[in-house]
PDB file of C-alpha atoms in Angstrom:
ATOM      1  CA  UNK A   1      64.668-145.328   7.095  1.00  0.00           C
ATOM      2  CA  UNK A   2      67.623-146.669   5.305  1.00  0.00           C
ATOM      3  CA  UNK A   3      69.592-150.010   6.047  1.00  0.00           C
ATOM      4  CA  UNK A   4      73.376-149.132   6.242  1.00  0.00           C
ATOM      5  CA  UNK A   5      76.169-151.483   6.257  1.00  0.00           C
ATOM      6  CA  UNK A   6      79.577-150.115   8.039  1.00  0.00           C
ATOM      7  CA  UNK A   7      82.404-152.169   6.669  1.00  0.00           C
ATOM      8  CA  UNK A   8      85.271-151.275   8.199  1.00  0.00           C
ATOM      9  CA  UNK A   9      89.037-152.902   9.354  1.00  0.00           C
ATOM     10  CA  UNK A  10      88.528-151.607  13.034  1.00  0.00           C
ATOM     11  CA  UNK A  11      85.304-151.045  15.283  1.00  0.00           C
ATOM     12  CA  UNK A  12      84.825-151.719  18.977  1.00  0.00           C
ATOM     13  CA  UNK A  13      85.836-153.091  21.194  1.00  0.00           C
ATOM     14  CA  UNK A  14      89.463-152.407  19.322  1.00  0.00           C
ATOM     15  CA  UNK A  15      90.371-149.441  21.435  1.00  0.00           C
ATOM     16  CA  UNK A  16      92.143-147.370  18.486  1.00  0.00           C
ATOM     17  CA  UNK A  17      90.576-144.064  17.595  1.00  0.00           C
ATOM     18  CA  UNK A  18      89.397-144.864  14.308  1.00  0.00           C
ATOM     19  CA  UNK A  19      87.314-147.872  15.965  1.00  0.00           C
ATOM     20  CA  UNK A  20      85.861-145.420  18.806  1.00  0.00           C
ATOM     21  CA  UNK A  21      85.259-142.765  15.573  1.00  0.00           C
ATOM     22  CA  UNK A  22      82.957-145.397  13.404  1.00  0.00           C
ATOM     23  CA  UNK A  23      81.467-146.876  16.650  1.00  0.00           C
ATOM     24  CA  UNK A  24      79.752-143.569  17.218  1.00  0.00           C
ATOM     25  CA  UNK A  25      78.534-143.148  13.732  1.00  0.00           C
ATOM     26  CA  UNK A  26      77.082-146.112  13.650  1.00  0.00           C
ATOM     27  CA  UNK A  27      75.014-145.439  17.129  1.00  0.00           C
ATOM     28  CA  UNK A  28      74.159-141.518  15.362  1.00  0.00           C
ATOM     29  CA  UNK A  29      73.219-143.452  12.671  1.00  0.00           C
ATOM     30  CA  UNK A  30      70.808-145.774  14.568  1.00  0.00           C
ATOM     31  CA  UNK A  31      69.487-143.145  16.755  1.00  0.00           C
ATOM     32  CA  UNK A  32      68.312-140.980  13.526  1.00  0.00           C
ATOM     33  CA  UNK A  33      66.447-144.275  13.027  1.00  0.00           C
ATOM     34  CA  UNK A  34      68.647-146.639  10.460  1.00  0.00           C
ATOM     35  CA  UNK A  35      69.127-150.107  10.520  1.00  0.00           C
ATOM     36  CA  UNK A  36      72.374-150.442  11.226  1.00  0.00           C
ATOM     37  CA  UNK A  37      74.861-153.509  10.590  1.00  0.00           C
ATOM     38  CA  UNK A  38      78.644-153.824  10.798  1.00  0.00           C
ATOM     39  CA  UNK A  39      81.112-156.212   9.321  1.00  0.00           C
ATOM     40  CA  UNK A  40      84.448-155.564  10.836  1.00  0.00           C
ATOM     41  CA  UNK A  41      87.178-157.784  12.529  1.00  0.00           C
ATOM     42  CA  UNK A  42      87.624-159.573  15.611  1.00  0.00           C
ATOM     43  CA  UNK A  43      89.793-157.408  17.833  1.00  0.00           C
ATOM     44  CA  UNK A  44      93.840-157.130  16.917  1.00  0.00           C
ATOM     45  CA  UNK A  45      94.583-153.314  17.193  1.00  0.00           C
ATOM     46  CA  UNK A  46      95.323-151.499  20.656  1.00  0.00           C
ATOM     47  CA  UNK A  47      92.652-154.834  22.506  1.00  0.00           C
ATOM     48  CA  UNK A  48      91.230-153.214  25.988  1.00  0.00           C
ATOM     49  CA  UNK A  49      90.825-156.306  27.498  1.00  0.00           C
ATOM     50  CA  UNK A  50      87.752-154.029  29.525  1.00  0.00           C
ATOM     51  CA  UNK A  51      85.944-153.214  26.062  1.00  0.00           C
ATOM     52  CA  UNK A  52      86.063-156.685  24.965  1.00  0.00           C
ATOM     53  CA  UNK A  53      84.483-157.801  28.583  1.00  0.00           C
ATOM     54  CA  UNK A  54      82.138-155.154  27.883  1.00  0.00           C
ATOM     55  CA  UNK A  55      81.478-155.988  24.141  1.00  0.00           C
ATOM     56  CA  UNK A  56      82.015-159.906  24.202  1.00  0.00           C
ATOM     57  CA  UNK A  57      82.206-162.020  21.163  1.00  0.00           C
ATOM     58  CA  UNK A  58      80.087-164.792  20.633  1.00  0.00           C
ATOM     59  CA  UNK A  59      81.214-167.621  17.641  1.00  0.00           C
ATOM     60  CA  UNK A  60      78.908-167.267  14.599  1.00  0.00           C
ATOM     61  CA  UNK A  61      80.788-169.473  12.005  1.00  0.00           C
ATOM     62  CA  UNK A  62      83.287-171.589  14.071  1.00  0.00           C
ATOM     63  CA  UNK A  63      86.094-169.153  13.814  1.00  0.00           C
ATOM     64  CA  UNK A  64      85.377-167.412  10.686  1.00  0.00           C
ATOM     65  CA  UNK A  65      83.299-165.308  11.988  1.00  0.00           C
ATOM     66  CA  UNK A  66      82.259-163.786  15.701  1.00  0.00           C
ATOM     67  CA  UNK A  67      78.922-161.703  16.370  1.00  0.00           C
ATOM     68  CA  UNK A  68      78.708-159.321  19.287  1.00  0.00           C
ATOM     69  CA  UNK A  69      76.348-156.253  20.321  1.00  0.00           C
ATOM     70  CA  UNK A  70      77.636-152.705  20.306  1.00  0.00           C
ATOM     71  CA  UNK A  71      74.502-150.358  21.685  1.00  0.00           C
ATOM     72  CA  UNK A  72      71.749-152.517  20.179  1.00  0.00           C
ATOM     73  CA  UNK A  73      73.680-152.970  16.745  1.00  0.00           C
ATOM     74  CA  UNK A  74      74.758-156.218  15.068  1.00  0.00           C
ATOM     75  CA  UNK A  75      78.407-156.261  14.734  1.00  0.00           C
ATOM     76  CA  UNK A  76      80.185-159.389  12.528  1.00  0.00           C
ATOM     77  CA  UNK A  77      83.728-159.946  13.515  1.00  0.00           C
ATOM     78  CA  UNK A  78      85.709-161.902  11.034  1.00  0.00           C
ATOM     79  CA  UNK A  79      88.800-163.991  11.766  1.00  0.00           C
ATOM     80  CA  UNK A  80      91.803-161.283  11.757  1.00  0.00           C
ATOM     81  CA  UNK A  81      95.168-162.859  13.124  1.00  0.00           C
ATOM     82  CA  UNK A  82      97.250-160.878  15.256  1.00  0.00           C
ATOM     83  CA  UNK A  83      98.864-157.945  13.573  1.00  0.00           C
ATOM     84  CA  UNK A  84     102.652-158.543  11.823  1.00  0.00           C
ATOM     85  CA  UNK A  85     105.621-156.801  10.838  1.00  0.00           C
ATOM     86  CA  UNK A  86     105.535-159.102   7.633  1.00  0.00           C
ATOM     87  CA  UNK A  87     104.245-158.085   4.650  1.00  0.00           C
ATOM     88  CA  UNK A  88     103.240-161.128   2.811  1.00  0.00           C
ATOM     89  CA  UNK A  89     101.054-161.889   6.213  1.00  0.00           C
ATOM     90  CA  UNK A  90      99.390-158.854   6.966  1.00  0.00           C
ATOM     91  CA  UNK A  91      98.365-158.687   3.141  1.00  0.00           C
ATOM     92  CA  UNK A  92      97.199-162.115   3.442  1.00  0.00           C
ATOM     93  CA  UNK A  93      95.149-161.150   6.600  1.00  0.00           C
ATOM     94  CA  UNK A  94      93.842-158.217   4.534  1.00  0.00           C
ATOM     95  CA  UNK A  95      92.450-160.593   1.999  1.00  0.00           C
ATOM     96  CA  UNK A  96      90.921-162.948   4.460  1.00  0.00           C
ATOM     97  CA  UNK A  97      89.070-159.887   6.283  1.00  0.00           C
ATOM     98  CA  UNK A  98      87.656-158.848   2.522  1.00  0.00           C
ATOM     99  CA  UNK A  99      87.308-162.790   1.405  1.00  0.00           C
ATOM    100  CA  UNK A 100      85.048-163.506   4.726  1.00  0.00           C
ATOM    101  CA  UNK A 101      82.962-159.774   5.029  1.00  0.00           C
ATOM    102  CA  UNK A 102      82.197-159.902   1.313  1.00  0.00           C
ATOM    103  CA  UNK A 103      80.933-164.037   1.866  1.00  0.00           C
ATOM    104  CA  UNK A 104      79.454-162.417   4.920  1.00  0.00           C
ATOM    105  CA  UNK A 105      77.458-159.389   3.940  1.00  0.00           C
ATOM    106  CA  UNK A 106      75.983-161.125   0.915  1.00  0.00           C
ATOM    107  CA  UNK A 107      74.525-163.936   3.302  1.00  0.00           C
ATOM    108  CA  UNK A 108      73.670-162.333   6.728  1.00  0.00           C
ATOM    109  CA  UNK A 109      72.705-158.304   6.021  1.00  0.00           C
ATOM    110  CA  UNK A 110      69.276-157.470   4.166  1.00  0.00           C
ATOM    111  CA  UNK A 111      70.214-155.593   0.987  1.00  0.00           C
ATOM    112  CA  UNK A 112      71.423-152.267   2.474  1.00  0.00           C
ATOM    113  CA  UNK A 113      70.642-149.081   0.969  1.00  0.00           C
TER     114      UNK A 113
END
C-alpha cells in the first residue's frame, strides 16, 4: 500500500472538469487500497454552491488553510482568492497556493511514497 499525495490547483467541490477528473482518481486510488491525501485550494473555479454544501470546509489554520472530506479522503484547502483578470494577482495567488501546500504537506501528510 502506498501513501499518495494529490497536489493539485483544483479538486472538489470546484465544479470544473479537471476537479471532477482528479476527484475520481483519488477515490480509484483509495479503493485499490492507498492512503490517499490532497492539498488543493479552497474553491474559486466554476463554485456549485450544492458541492460545497455537500463537501463543506472546516478552518484548519485560521484562513490559511481549510480541511474537508471527499469519500473518506483528507482534502487541505489553502487560501486561494477569487480568480482575476490581473496578472500580477493571479501570479501572486499562484505563489500563495505553492507557499502554503509546500508549508502544508511537509507538516500534516506522512512521507508519501
Amino acid at each position: 500500500m502506498a501513501h499518495v499525495l494529490i497536489l493539485s490547483l483544483v479538486f472538489p467541490p470546484d465544479s470544473v472538469s479537471t476537479a471532477q477528473i482528479i476527484g475520481e482518481l483519488a477515490v480509484d486510488l483509495k479503493r485499490q487500497g492507498h492512503a490517499v491525501t490532497v492539498i488543493t485550494t479552497c474553491p474559486h473555479y466554476n463554485r456549485s454552491p450544492e458541492n460545497e454544501k455537500r463537501q463543506p470546509l472546516h478552518p484548519y489554520w485560521g484562513k490559511l488553510l481549510w480541511k474537508s472530506d471527499y469519500a473518506g479522503i483528507p482534502v487541505y484547502h489553502t487560501l486561494m482568492p477569487p480568480k482575476s483578470g490581473r496578472k500580477l494577482w493571479r501570479a501572486l495567488a499562484w505563489l500563495v497556493f505553492h507557499l502554503l501546500s509546500t508549508v502544508a504537506g511537509m507538516l500534516l501528510v506522512r512521507k508519501p511514497d
